[in-house]
Coordinates of C-alpha atoms and ligand atoms in Angstrom, one line a residue:
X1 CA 167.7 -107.4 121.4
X2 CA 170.9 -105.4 120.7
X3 CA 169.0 -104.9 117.2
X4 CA 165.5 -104.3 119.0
X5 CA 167.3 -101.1 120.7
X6 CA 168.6 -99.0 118.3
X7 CA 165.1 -100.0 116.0
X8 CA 163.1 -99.2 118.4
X9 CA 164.9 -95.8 119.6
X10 CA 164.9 -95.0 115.7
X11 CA 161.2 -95.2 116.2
X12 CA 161.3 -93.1 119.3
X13 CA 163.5 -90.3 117.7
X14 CA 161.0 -90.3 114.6
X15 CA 157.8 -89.9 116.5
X16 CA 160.2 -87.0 118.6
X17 CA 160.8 -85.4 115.2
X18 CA 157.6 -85.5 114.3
X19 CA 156.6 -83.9 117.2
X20 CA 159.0 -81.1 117.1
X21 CA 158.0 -80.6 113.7
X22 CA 154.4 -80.1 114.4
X23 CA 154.9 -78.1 117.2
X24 CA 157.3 -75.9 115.1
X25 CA 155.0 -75.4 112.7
X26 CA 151.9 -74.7 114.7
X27 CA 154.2 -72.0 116.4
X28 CA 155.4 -70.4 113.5
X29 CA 152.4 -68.2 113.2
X30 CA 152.3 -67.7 116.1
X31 CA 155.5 -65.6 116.2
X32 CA 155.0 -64.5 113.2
X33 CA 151.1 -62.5 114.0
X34 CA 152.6 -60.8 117.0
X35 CA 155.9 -59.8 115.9
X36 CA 154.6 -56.8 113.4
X37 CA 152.4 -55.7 116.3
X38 CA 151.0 -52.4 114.7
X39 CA 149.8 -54.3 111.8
X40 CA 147.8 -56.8 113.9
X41 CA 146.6 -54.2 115.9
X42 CA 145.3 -52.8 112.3
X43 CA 144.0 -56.1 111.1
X44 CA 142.1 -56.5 114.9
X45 CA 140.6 -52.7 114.3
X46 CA 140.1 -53.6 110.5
X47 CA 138.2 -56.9 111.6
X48 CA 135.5 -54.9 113.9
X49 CA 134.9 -51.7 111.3
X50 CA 136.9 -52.6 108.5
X51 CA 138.3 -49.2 105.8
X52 CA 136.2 -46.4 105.6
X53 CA 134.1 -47.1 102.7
X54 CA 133.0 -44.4 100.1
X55 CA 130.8 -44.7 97.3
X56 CA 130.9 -42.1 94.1
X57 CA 127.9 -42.1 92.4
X58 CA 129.1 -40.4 88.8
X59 CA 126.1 -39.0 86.3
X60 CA 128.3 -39.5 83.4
X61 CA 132.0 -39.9 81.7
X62 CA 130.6 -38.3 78.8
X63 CA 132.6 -34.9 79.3
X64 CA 136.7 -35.6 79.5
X65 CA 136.7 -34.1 82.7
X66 CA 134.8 -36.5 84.6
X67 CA 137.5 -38.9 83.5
X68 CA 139.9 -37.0 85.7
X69 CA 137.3 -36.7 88.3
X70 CA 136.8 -40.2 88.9
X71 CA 140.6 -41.0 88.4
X72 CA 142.0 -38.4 91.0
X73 CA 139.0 -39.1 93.4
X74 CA 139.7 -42.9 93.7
X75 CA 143.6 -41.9 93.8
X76 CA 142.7 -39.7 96.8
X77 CA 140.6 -41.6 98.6
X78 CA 142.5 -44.8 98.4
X79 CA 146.0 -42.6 99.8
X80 CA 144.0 -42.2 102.8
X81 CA 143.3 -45.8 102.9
X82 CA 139.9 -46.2 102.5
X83 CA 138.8 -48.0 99.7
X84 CA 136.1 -46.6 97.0
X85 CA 133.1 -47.8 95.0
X86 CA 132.2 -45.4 92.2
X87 CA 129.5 -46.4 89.4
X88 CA 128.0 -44.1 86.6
X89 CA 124.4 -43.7 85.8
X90 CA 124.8 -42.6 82.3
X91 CA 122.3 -39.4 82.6
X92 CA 119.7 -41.8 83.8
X93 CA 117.6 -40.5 86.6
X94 CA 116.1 -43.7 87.6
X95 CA 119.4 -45.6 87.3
X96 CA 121.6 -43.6 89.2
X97 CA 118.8 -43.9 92.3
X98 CA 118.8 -47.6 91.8
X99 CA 122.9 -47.1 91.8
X100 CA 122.6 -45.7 94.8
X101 CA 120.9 -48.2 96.5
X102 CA 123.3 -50.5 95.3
X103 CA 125.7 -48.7 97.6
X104 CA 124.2 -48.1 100.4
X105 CA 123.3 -51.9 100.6
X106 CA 127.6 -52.5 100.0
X107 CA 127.7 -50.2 103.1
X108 CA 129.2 -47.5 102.3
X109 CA 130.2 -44.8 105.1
X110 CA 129.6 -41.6 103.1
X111 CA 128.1 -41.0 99.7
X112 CA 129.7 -38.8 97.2
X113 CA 127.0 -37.8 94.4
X114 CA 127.7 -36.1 91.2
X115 CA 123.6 -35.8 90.8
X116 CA 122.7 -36.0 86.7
X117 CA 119.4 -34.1 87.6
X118 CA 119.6 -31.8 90.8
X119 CA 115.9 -32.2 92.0
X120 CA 115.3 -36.0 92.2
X121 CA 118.7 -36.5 93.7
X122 CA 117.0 -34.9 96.9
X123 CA 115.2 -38.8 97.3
X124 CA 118.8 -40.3 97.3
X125 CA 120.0 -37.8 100.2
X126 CA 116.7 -39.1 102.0
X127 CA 117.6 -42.8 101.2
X128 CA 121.1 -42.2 102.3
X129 CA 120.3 -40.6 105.8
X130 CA 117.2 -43.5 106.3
X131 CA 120.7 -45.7 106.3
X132 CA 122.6 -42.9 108.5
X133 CA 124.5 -42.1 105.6
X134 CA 125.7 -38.7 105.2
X135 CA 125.7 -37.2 101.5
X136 CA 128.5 -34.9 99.7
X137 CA 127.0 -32.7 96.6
X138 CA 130.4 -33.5 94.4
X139 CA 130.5 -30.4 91.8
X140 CA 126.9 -29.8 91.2
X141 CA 124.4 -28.9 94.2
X142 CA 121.6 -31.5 94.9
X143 CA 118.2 -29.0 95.9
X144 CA 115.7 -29.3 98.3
X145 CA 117.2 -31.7 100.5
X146 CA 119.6 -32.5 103.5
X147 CA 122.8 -32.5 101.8
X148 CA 125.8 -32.2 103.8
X149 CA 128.4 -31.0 102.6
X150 CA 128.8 -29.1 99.0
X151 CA 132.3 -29.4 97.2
X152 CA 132.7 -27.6 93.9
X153 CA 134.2 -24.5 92.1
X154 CA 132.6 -21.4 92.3
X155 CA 130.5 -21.8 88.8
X156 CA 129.0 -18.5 89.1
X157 CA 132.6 -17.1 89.1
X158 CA 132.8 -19.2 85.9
X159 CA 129.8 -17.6 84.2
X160 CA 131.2 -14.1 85.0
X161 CA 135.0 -14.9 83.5
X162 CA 133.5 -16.3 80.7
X163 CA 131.6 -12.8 80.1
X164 CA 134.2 -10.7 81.1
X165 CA 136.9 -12.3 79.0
X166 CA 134.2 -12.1 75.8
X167 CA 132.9 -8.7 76.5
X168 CA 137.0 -7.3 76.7
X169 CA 137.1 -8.3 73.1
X170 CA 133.4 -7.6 71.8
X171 CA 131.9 -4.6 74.0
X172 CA 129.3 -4.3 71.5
X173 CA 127.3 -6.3 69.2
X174 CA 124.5 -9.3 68.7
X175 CA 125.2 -12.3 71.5
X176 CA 124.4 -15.8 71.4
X177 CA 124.1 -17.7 74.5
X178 CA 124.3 -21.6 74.4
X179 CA 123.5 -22.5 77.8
X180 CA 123.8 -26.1 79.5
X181 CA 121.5 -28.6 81.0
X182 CA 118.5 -27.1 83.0
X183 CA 118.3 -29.8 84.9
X184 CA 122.4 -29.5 86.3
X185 CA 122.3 -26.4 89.2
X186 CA 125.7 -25.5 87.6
X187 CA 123.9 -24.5 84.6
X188 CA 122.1 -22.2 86.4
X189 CA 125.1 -20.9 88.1
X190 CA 126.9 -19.9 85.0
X191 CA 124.1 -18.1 83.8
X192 CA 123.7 -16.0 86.2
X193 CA 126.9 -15.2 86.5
X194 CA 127.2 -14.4 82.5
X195 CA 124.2 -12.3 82.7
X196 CA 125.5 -10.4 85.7
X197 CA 128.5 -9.1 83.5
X198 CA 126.3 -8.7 80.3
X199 CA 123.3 -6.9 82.1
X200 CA 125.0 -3.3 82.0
X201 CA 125.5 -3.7 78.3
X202 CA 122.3 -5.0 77.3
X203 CA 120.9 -2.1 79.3
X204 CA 122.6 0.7 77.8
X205 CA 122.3 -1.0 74.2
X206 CA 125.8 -2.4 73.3
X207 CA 125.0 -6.0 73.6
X208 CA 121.4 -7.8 72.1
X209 CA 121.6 -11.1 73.2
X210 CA 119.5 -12.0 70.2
X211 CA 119.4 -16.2 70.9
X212 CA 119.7 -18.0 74.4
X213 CA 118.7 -21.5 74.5
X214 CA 119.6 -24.3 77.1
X215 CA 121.6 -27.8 76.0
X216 CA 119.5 -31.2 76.8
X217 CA 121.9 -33.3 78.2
X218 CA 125.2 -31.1 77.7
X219 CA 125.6 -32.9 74.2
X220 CA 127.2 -30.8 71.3
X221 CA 125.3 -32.4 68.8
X222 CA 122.0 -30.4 70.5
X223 CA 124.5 -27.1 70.9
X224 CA 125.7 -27.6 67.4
X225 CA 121.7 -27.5 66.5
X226 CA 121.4 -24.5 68.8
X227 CA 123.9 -22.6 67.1
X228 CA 122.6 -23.4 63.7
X229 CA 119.5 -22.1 64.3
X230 CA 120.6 -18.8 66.0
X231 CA 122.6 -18.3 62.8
X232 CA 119.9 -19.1 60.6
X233 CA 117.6 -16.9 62.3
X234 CA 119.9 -14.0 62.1
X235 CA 121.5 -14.4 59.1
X236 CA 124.7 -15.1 60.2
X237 CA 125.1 -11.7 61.7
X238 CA 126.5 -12.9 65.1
X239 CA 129.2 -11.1 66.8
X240 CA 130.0 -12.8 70.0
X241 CA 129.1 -16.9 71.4
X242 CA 129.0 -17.9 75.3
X243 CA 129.0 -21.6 75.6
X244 CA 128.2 -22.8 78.8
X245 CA 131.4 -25.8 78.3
X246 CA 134.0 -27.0 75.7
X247 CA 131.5 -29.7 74.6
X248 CA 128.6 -27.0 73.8
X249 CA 131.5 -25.1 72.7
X250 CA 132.4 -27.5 70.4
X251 CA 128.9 -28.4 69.1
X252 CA 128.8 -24.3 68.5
X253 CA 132.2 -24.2 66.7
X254 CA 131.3 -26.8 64.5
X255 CA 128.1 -24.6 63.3
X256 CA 130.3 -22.1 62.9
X257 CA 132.8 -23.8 60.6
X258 CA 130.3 -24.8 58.5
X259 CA 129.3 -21.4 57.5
X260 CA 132.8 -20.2 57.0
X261 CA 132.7 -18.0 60.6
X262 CA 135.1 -20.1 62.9
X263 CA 138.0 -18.5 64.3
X264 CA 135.8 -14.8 63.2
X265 CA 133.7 -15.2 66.0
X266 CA 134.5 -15.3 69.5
X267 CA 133.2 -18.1 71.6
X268 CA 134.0 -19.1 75.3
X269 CA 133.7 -22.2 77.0
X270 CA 134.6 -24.0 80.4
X271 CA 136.5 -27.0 81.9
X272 CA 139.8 -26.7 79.9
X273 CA 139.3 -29.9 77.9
X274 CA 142.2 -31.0 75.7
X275 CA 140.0 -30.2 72.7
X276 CA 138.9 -27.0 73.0
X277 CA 142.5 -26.4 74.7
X278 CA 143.8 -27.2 71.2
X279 CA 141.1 -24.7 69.6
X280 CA 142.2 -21.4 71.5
X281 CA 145.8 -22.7 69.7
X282 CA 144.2 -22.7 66.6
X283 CA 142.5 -19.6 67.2
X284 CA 139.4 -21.1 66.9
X285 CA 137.9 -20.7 70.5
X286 CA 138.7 -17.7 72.3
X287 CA 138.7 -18.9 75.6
X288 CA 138.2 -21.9 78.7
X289 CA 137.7 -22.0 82.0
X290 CA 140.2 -24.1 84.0
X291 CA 139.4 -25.6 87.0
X292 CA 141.8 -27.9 89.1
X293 CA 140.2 -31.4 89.1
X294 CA 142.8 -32.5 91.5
X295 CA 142.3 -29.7 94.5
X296 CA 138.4 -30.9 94.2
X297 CA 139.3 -34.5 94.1
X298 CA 141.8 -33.7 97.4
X299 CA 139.2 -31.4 99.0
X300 CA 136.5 -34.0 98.9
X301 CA 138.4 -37.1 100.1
X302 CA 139.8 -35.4 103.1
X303 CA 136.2 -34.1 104.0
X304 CA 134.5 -37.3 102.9
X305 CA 136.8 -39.2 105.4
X306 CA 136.6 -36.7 108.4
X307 CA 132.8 -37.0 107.7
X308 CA 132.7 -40.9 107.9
X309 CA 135.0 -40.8 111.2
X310 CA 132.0 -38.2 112.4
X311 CA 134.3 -35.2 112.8
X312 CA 132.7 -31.5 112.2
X313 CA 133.2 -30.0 109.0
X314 CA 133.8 -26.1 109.1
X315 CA 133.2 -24.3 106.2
X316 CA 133.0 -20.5 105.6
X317 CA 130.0 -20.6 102.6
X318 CA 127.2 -21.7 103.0
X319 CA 124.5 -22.0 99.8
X320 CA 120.9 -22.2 100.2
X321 CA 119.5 -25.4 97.8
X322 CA 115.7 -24.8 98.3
X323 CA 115.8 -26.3 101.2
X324 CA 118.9 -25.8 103.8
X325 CA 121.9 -23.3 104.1
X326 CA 124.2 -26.1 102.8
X327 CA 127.7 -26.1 104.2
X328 CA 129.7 -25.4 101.4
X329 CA 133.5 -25.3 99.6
X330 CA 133.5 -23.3 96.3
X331 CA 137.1 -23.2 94.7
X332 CA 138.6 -20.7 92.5
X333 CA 137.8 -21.1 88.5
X334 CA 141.1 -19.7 86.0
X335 CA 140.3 -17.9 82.9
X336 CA 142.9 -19.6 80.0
X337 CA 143.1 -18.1 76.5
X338 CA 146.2 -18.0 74.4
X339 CA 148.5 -15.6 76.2
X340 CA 148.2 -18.2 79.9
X341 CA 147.8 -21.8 78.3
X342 CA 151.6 -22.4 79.7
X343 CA 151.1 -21.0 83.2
X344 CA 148.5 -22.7 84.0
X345 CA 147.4 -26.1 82.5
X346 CA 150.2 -27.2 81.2
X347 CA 152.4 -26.0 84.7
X348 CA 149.9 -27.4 86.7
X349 CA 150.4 -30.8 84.3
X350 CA 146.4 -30.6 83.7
X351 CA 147.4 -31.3 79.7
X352 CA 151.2 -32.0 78.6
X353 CA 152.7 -29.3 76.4
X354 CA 153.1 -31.8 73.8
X355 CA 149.3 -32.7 73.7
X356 CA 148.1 -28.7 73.9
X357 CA 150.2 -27.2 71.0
X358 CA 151.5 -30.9 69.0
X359 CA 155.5 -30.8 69.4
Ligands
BGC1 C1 130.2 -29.2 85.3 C2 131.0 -29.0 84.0 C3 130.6 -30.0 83.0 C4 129.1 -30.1 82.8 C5 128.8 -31.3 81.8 C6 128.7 -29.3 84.9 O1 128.0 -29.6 86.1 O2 130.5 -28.3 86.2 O3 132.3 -29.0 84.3 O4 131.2 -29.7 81.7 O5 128.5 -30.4 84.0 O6 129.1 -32.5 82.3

């Protein structure tokens, strides 16, 4: 018996333990879901709508700037703790729609569209608000549909530094004009905005634009045809090229080098790519347009956001796209050459000093 006891309270104490122990543990989380209150209260929110949700459908990475794009955008949108889904249709038409469905099915809260081809991006806007989905135009204007809210950089500004900055160094003379897509609005844009600034000249005489083609596609390798055939058909008597980027630019330049006239010839471009960055060092291009990836990528996540949580947007443009007066936000292009490389891309950090000029 005196054995029994102690035995038997030895059992007692265990199943006591025990006890204890599995009370312990099942109030451990207890304490430990209510003691950081703000975060449950988060995770209770988060349970009912969960993060705002944006998808970024991309038309291509082709162009180093839309590497920036999608970089910055994603860093932007994810600071404001929503969480992203970006995919790139690889100048496909029918792909990027099918994209797009893709995202409104993952649903998304707002859709941020880089369209490769404005006018059938108006059936994604459609598609978009079927789902109550509103739509941001990212950088190029989708036409003839609902779109609501533009965000870009004033591209007909860009046209017009381009043709100011060219027509400073050759007032007079035989222009070539190497356009961009048709199909991309900004194309348009620029343009009109180079034309704008040539017009006087080509009225009084100084300036024959004697070759202006579009670019399938943006590619260089099409440009770089473009150009060869304006120099062939005016046997190499050009005084002045306006490319309507640094890719066409490129394509252009190249044409140029091969008959011996690179670095003779002026040539714009636009989008400050590192390339053609490295050319106006070499004397070889005479001048970009720079425009500030990361105050479009900022601009767009904040208004993206206030979209999604149903807020107003006020603008103070608004652009007609065929169809609507779209509310819109155009930012400021920067004309770089030679002489402004250092104030502006390389002390906004856009390209490192060392990348730009090689030491
Ligand atoms: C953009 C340019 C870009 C071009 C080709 C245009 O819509 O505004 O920055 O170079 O597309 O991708």
């Amino acid at each position: 018996m005196k054995r029994f006891i102690p035995h038997c309270m030895k059992i007692m104490l265990m199943v006591l333990f025990i006890f204890l122990l599995i009370a312990c543990e099942k109030a451990e989380p207890t304490e430990s879901e209510s003691s950081p209150e703000p975060s449950l209260e988060l995770e209770e929110e988060g349970a009912e709508s969960g993060p705002i949700h944006i998808g970024f459908s991309m038309d291509t990475l082709e162009e180093e700037r839309w590497l920036k794009d999608r970089e910055l955008f994603k860093k932007e949108v994810e600071e404001l703790g929503a969480k992203i889904d970006i995919m790139v249709a690889n100048e496909d038409v029918a792909k990027q729609i099918a994209q797009v469905e893709t995202l409104i099915h993952n649903g998304v809260d707002v859709l941020v569209i880089v369209p490769y081809n404005t006018e059938p991006a108006a059936a994604i806007v459609e598609k978009a608000h079927l789902a109550g989905i509103k739509v941001i135009s990212y950088d190029r204007l989708i036409k003839n549909a609902n779109v609501d809210l533009y965000v870009s950089f004033d591209n007909e500004m860009v046209g017009e530094l381009q043709a100011k900055a060219i027509t400073s160094l050759v007032p007079t003379g035989k222009y070539v004009y190497i356009g961009g897509a048709i199909t991309d609005n900004n194309a348009n844009l620029i343009k009109k905005g180079v034309f704008k600034v040539l017009q006087p000249y080509i009225q009084n005489g100084d300036i024959t634009v004697v070759y202006d083609q579009w670019t399938e596609d943006w590619n260089p390798d099409n440009a770089y045809k473009n150009m060869l055939a304006a120099l062939e058909a005016n046997h190499n008597e050009i005084d002045a090229v306006i490319a309507a980027n640094d890719s066409t630019a490129e394509g252009a330049i190249r044409a140029l080098r091969e008959k011996g006239l690179a670095g003779k010839i002026p040539v714009a471009g636009q989008d400050a790519d590192l390339t053609a960055v490295q050319r106006i060092v070499q004397g070889e291009q005479a001048m970009t347009v720079y425009k500030p990836i990361s105050s479009l990528a900022k601009e767009t996540a904040d208004l993206a956001l206030k979209l999604a949580d149903g807020e107003t947007i006020k603008t103070n443009r608004k652009i007609n796209n065929g169809k609507i007066e779209v509310p819109s936000i155009l930012l400021s292009p920067i004309e770089v050459n030679k002489d402004n490389i250092d104030d502006t891309i390389i002390a906004d950090g856009f390209h490192s000093r060392e990348d730009v000029y090689g030491e």
